[in-house]
Amino acid sequence: SQKIEQNSEALNIQEGKTATLTCNYTNYSPAYLQWYRQDPGRGPVFLLLIRENEKEKRKERLKVTFDTTLKQSLFHITASQPADSATYLCALSLGSGGSNYKLTFGKGTLLTVNP
Amino acid sequence: DAGVIQSPRHEVTEMGQEVTLRCKPISGHNSLFWYRQTMMRGLELLIYFNNNVPIDDSGMPEDRFSAKMPNASFSTLKIQPSEPRDSAVYFCAIHQAGGAGRKDTQYFGPGTRLTVL
């Protein structure tokens, strides 16, 4: 069966350091992978999308890599700030169109950035 | 959250009662999704609609759950009868096709926290 694992349930880092979160999957050939941020009491918010033919994507302090051979994505937050503290979810999809909009989510990693 | 309105935000009910969760998405979407989130199982897709038609309901746990989308601006998720194990946060999300930066992503509502006693 398809399985998505995020490396740890919780990650604590010091302000200013780079946070690295991992998403691994098995029995899946996603067309693209997405990362979402979820704050307590709120719905997930989209951050970045990376396609199967892309190796890396950046947005401000965020960077995502996608290795379809290793079946792994890494999510980096550089120069982390306490405001980055949240749960980060990875999600996989088969692609665009019709039923392929369906996303399968990992359970998330709770990131805490200590001042 | 501004693109999807969910009500109620919190619901406490007793086992056996009927529960109806509501979702009002903004216009311009093609697909609408209902998810359930628990600590144990994470975020799970229950059902989704494309152009108001149910496409995949394989995530609906059992016959006690039903969902409707009578028009593009409204959807409901009903649980009848409710059980304690249904306690979770239920999210509605939409997919917006087209537009730079919005393609292939989902926009979630704030969720409804359901507690079944």
Short mmCIF file of C-alpha atoms in Angstrom, two decimals:
data_model
loop_
_atom_site.label_atom_id
_atom_site.label_comp_id
_atom_site.label_asym_id
_atom_site.label_seq_id
_atom_site.Cartn_x
_atom_site.Cartn_y
_atom_site.Cartn_z
CA SER A 1 0.00 0.00 0.00
CA GLN A 2 1.05 3.62 -0.49
CA LYS A 3 2.89 5.08 2.43
CA ILE A 4 4.19 8.57 3.26
CA GLU A 5 6.51 9.11 6.21
CA GLN A 6 7.82 12.34 7.63
CA ASN A 7 11.08 11.78 9.42
CA SER A 8 10.05 12.79 12.89
CA GLU A 9 7.02 13.92 14.75
CA ALA A 10 8.89 16.83 16.31
CA LEU A 11 12.01 18.86 15.58
CA ASN A 12 13.54 21.52 17.83
CA ILE A 13 16.16 23.93 16.56
CA GLN A 14 17.78 27.17 17.59
CA GLU A 15 16.83 30.45 15.94
CA GLY A 16 19.04 31.27 12.99
CA LYS A 17 19.80 27.66 12.15
CA THR A 18 18.53 25.75 9.12
CA ALA A 19 15.65 23.38 9.71
CA THR A 20 15.54 20.29 7.50
CA LEU A 21 12.42 18.16 7.32
CA THR A 22 12.20 14.88 5.43
CA CYS A 23 9.37 13.23 3.55
CA ASN A 24 9.76 9.66 2.29
CA TYR A 25 7.26 7.65 0.31
CA THR A 26 6.85 4.08 -0.91
CA ASN A 27 4.67 2.35 -3.49
CA TYR A 28 3.91 5.65 -5.12
CA SER A 29 4.90 7.46 -8.29
CA PRO A 30 3.78 11.02 -7.69
CA ALA A 31 3.74 13.61 -10.41
CA TYR A 32 4.26 16.31 -7.85
CA LEU A 33 4.84 16.90 -4.19
CA GLN A 34 3.64 19.78 -2.04
CA TRP A 35 4.51 21.18 1.36
CA TYR A 36 1.95 22.80 3.64
CA ARG A 37 2.19 24.63 6.92
CA GLN A 38 -0.40 24.17 9.65
CA ASP A 39 -0.74 26.35 12.73
CA PRO A 40 -2.75 25.22 15.78
CA GLY A 41 -6.47 25.55 15.24
CA ARG A 42 -6.16 26.37 11.55
CA GLY A 43 -6.23 24.58 8.23
CA PRO A 44 -3.07 23.72 6.28
CA VAL A 45 -1.66 26.49 4.11
CA PHE A 46 0.15 25.78 0.86
CA LEU A 47 3.85 26.68 0.74
CA LEU A 48 5.60 25.08 -2.22
CA LEU A 49 5.00 22.63 -5.04
CA ILE A 50 7.68 20.68 -6.88
CA ARG A 51 7.15 18.48 -9.92
CA GLU A 52 8.70 15.10 -10.61
CA ASN A 53 10.99 16.56 -13.26
CA GLU A 54 12.28 19.30 -10.95
CA LYS A 55 15.16 18.81 -8.55
CA GLU A 56 14.83 21.93 -6.45
CA LYS A 57 12.45 24.81 -5.78
CA ARG A 58 13.01 27.93 -3.74
CA LYS A 59 10.81 30.59 -2.24
CA GLU A 60 12.41 33.20 -0.02
CA ARG A 61 13.91 31.26 2.94
CA LEU A 62 12.31 28.00 1.87
CA LYS A 63 13.86 25.31 -0.32
CA VAL A 64 12.44 21.99 -1.42
CA THR A 65 14.24 19.13 -3.15
CA PHE A 66 12.66 16.13 -4.80
CA ASP A 67 14.55 12.90 -5.51
CA THR A 68 12.32 10.40 -7.30
CA THR A 69 15.05 7.76 -7.20
CA LEU A 70 15.35 7.92 -3.42
CA LYS A 71 11.61 8.61 -3.17
CA GLN A 72 12.35 11.49 -0.87
CA SER A 73 11.78 15.21 -0.50
CA LEU A 74 13.70 17.53 1.79
CA PHE A 75 12.23 20.79 3.04
CA HIS A 76 14.64 23.43 4.31
CA ILE A 77 13.99 26.65 6.20
CA THR A 78 17.11 28.78 6.37
CA ALA A 79 17.73 31.44 9.01
CA SER A 80 14.86 30.02 11.01
CA GLN A 81 12.74 32.27 13.24
CA PRO A 82 10.40 31.51 16.15
CA ALA A 83 7.54 32.50 13.82
CA ASP A 84 8.41 29.46 11.68
CA SER A 85 7.24 27.20 14.50
CA ALA A 86 4.36 25.12 13.14
CA THR A 87 3.52 21.68 11.81
CA TYR A 88 4.72 21.04 8.27
CA LEU A 89 2.95 18.51 6.08
CA CYS A 90 4.09 16.95 2.84
CA ALA A 91 1.52 15.79 0.30
CA LEU A 92 1.76 13.76 -2.89
CA SER A 93 -0.41 13.72 -5.98
CA LEU A 94 -0.53 11.91 -9.25
CA GLY A 95 -0.85 15.18 -11.12
CA SER A 96 -3.33 17.47 -12.76
CA GLY A 97 -6.77 16.79 -14.06
CA GLY A 98 -9.81 14.91 -12.81
CA SER A 99 -9.11 12.41 -10.05
CA ASN A 100 -5.42 13.30 -10.01
CA TYR A 101 -6.09 16.37 -7.90
CA LYS A 102 -6.37 14.01 -4.96
CA LEU A 103 -3.64 14.62 -2.35
CA THR A 104 -2.25 12.09 0.13
CA PHE A 105 -0.72 13.71 3.21
CA GLY A 106 1.99 12.69 5.63
CA LYS A 107 1.28 13.03 9.35
CA GLY A 108 3.46 16.10 9.64
CA THR A 109 6.48 17.26 11.60
CA LEU A 110 6.07 19.76 14.44
CA LEU A 111 8.88 22.29 14.17
CA THR A 112 9.77 24.44 17.16
CA VAL A 113 12.31 27.25 16.71
CA ASN A 114 13.70 28.38 20.04
CA PRO A 115 14.77 32.03 20.47
CA ASP B 1 -8.76 30.40 5.32
CA ALA B 2 -10.58 33.29 3.71
CA GLY B 3 -11.48 31.29 0.60
CA VAL B 4 -13.47 28.60 2.42
CA ILE B 5 -16.03 29.08 5.17
CA GLN B 6 -16.88 26.19 7.46
CA SER B 7 -19.57 25.96 10.07
CA PRO B 8 -19.86 25.31 12.86
CA ARG B 9 -16.30 25.81 14.09
CA HIS B 10 -16.92 23.59 17.09
CA GLU B 11 -19.54 20.92 17.62
CA VAL B 12 -20.12 18.81 20.70
CA THR B 13 -22.76 16.15 20.48
CA GLU B 14 -23.78 12.90 22.06
CA MET B 15 -23.32 9.49 20.57
CA GLY B 16 -26.16 8.56 18.27
CA GLN B 17 -27.00 12.10 17.23
CA GLU B 18 -26.90 13.36 13.67
CA VAL B 19 -24.17 15.85 12.84
CA THR B 20 -24.06 18.09 9.77
CA LEU B 21 -20.93 20.00 8.84
CA ARG B 22 -21.11 22.77 6.28
CA CYS B 23 -18.71 24.23 3.77
CA LYS B 24 -19.08 27.35 1.63
CA PRO B 25 -16.27 27.75 -0.88
CA ILE B 26 -15.51 30.86 -2.85
CA SER B 27 -16.34 30.83 -6.53
CA GLY B 28 -13.91 29.78 -9.21
CA HIS B 29 -13.01 26.36 -7.89
CA ASN B 30 -13.39 23.08 -9.76
CA SER B 31 -13.00 20.57 -6.96
CA LEU B 32 -14.00 20.36 -3.32
CA PHE B 33 -12.52 17.99 -0.74
CA TRP B 34 -13.54 16.82 2.72
CA TYR B 35 -10.74 15.69 5.07
CA ARG B 36 -10.62 14.38 8.60
CA GLN B 37 -7.63 14.99 10.88
CA THR B 38 -6.72 13.09 14.05
CA MET B 39 -3.49 12.71 15.96
CA MET B 40 -3.37 9.00 15.24
CA ARG B 41 -4.15 8.98 11.53
CA GLY B 42 -3.19 12.47 10.40
CA LEU B 43 -5.06 14.17 7.56
CA GLU B 44 -7.22 11.73 5.60
CA LEU B 45 -9.26 12.41 2.49
CA LEU B 46 -12.88 11.35 2.93
CA ILE B 47 -14.46 12.36 -0.36
CA TYR B 48 -14.05 14.84 -3.15
CA PHE B 49 -16.23 16.44 -5.77
CA ASN B 50 -15.37 17.70 -9.21
CA ASN B 51 -17.84 20.15 -10.74
CA ASN B 52 -20.28 19.23 -7.93
CA VAL B 53 -20.16 15.50 -8.77
CA PRO B 54 -18.68 13.02 -6.26
CA ILE B 55 -15.58 11.52 -7.84
CA ASP B 56 -13.93 9.47 -5.11
CA ASP B 57 -15.59 8.52 -1.83
CA SER B 58 -13.28 5.63 -1.03
CA GLY B 59 -12.13 7.41 2.13
CA MET B 60 -15.60 7.61 3.66
CA PRO B 61 -15.29 5.31 6.68
CA GLU B 62 -18.71 3.73 6.51
CA ASP B 63 -22.34 4.22 5.58
CA ARG B 64 -22.87 6.52 8.53
CA PHE B 65 -21.03 9.19 6.57
CA SER B 66 -22.57 10.96 3.59
CA ALA B 67 -21.69 14.10 1.65
CA LYS B 68 -23.55 16.29 -0.79
CA MET B 69 -22.76 19.21 -3.00
CA PRO B 70 -26.01 20.63 -4.33
CA ASN B 71 -24.27 23.58 -5.99
CA ALA B 72 -20.83 25.09 -6.44
CA SER B 73 -21.21 27.26 -3.35
CA PHE B 74 -22.23 24.74 -0.76
CA SER B 75 -21.39 21.27 0.52
CA THR B 76 -22.35 19.23 3.56
CA LEU B 77 -20.86 16.27 5.37
CA LYS B 78 -23.32 14.35 7.50
CA ILE B 79 -22.69 11.71 10.14
CA GLN B 80 -25.70 9.70 11.26
CA PRO B 81 -25.53 8.26 13.83
CA SER B 82 -22.37 9.75 15.30
CA GLU B 83 -19.95 7.75 17.44
CA PRO B 84 -17.12 8.81 19.80
CA ARG B 85 -14.53 7.57 17.31
CA ASP B 86 -15.77 10.18 14.85
CA SER B 87 -14.27 12.88 17.07
CA ALA B 88 -11.78 14.78 14.91
CA VAL B 89 -11.23 18.02 13.04
CA TYR B 90 -12.99 18.02 9.68
CA PHE B 91 -11.62 20.23 6.93
CA CYS B 92 -13.11 21.35 3.67
CA ALA B 93 -10.68 22.33 0.92
CA ILE B 94 -10.96 23.57 -2.64
CA HIS B 95 -8.78 23.29 -5.67
CA GLN B 96 -8.50 26.25 -7.96
CA ALA B 97 -7.55 25.53 -11.52
CA GLY B 98 -5.49 27.99 -13.49
CA GLY B 99 -3.81 31.21 -12.48
CA ALA B 100 -0.15 31.71 -11.78
CA GLY B 101 0.86 30.39 -8.39
CA ARG B 102 -2.50 28.75 -7.74
CA LYS B 103 -2.45 25.76 -10.03
CA ASP B 104 -2.67 22.32 -8.49
CA THR B 105 -2.86 23.47 -4.88
CA GLN B 106 -5.58 23.23 -2.32
CA TYR B 107 -7.01 25.91 -0.06
CA PHE B 108 -8.31 24.75 3.27
CA GLY B 109 -11.04 26.11 5.48
CA PRO B 110 -10.49 26.64 9.21
CA GLY B 111 -12.04 23.27 10.07
CA THR B 112 -14.79 22.04 12.37
CA ARG B 113 -13.72 20.44 15.62
CA LEU B 114 -16.20 17.65 16.35
CA THR B 115 -16.46 15.99 19.74
CA VAL B 116 -18.83 13.06 20.14
CA LEU B 117 -19.43 12.14 23.76
#
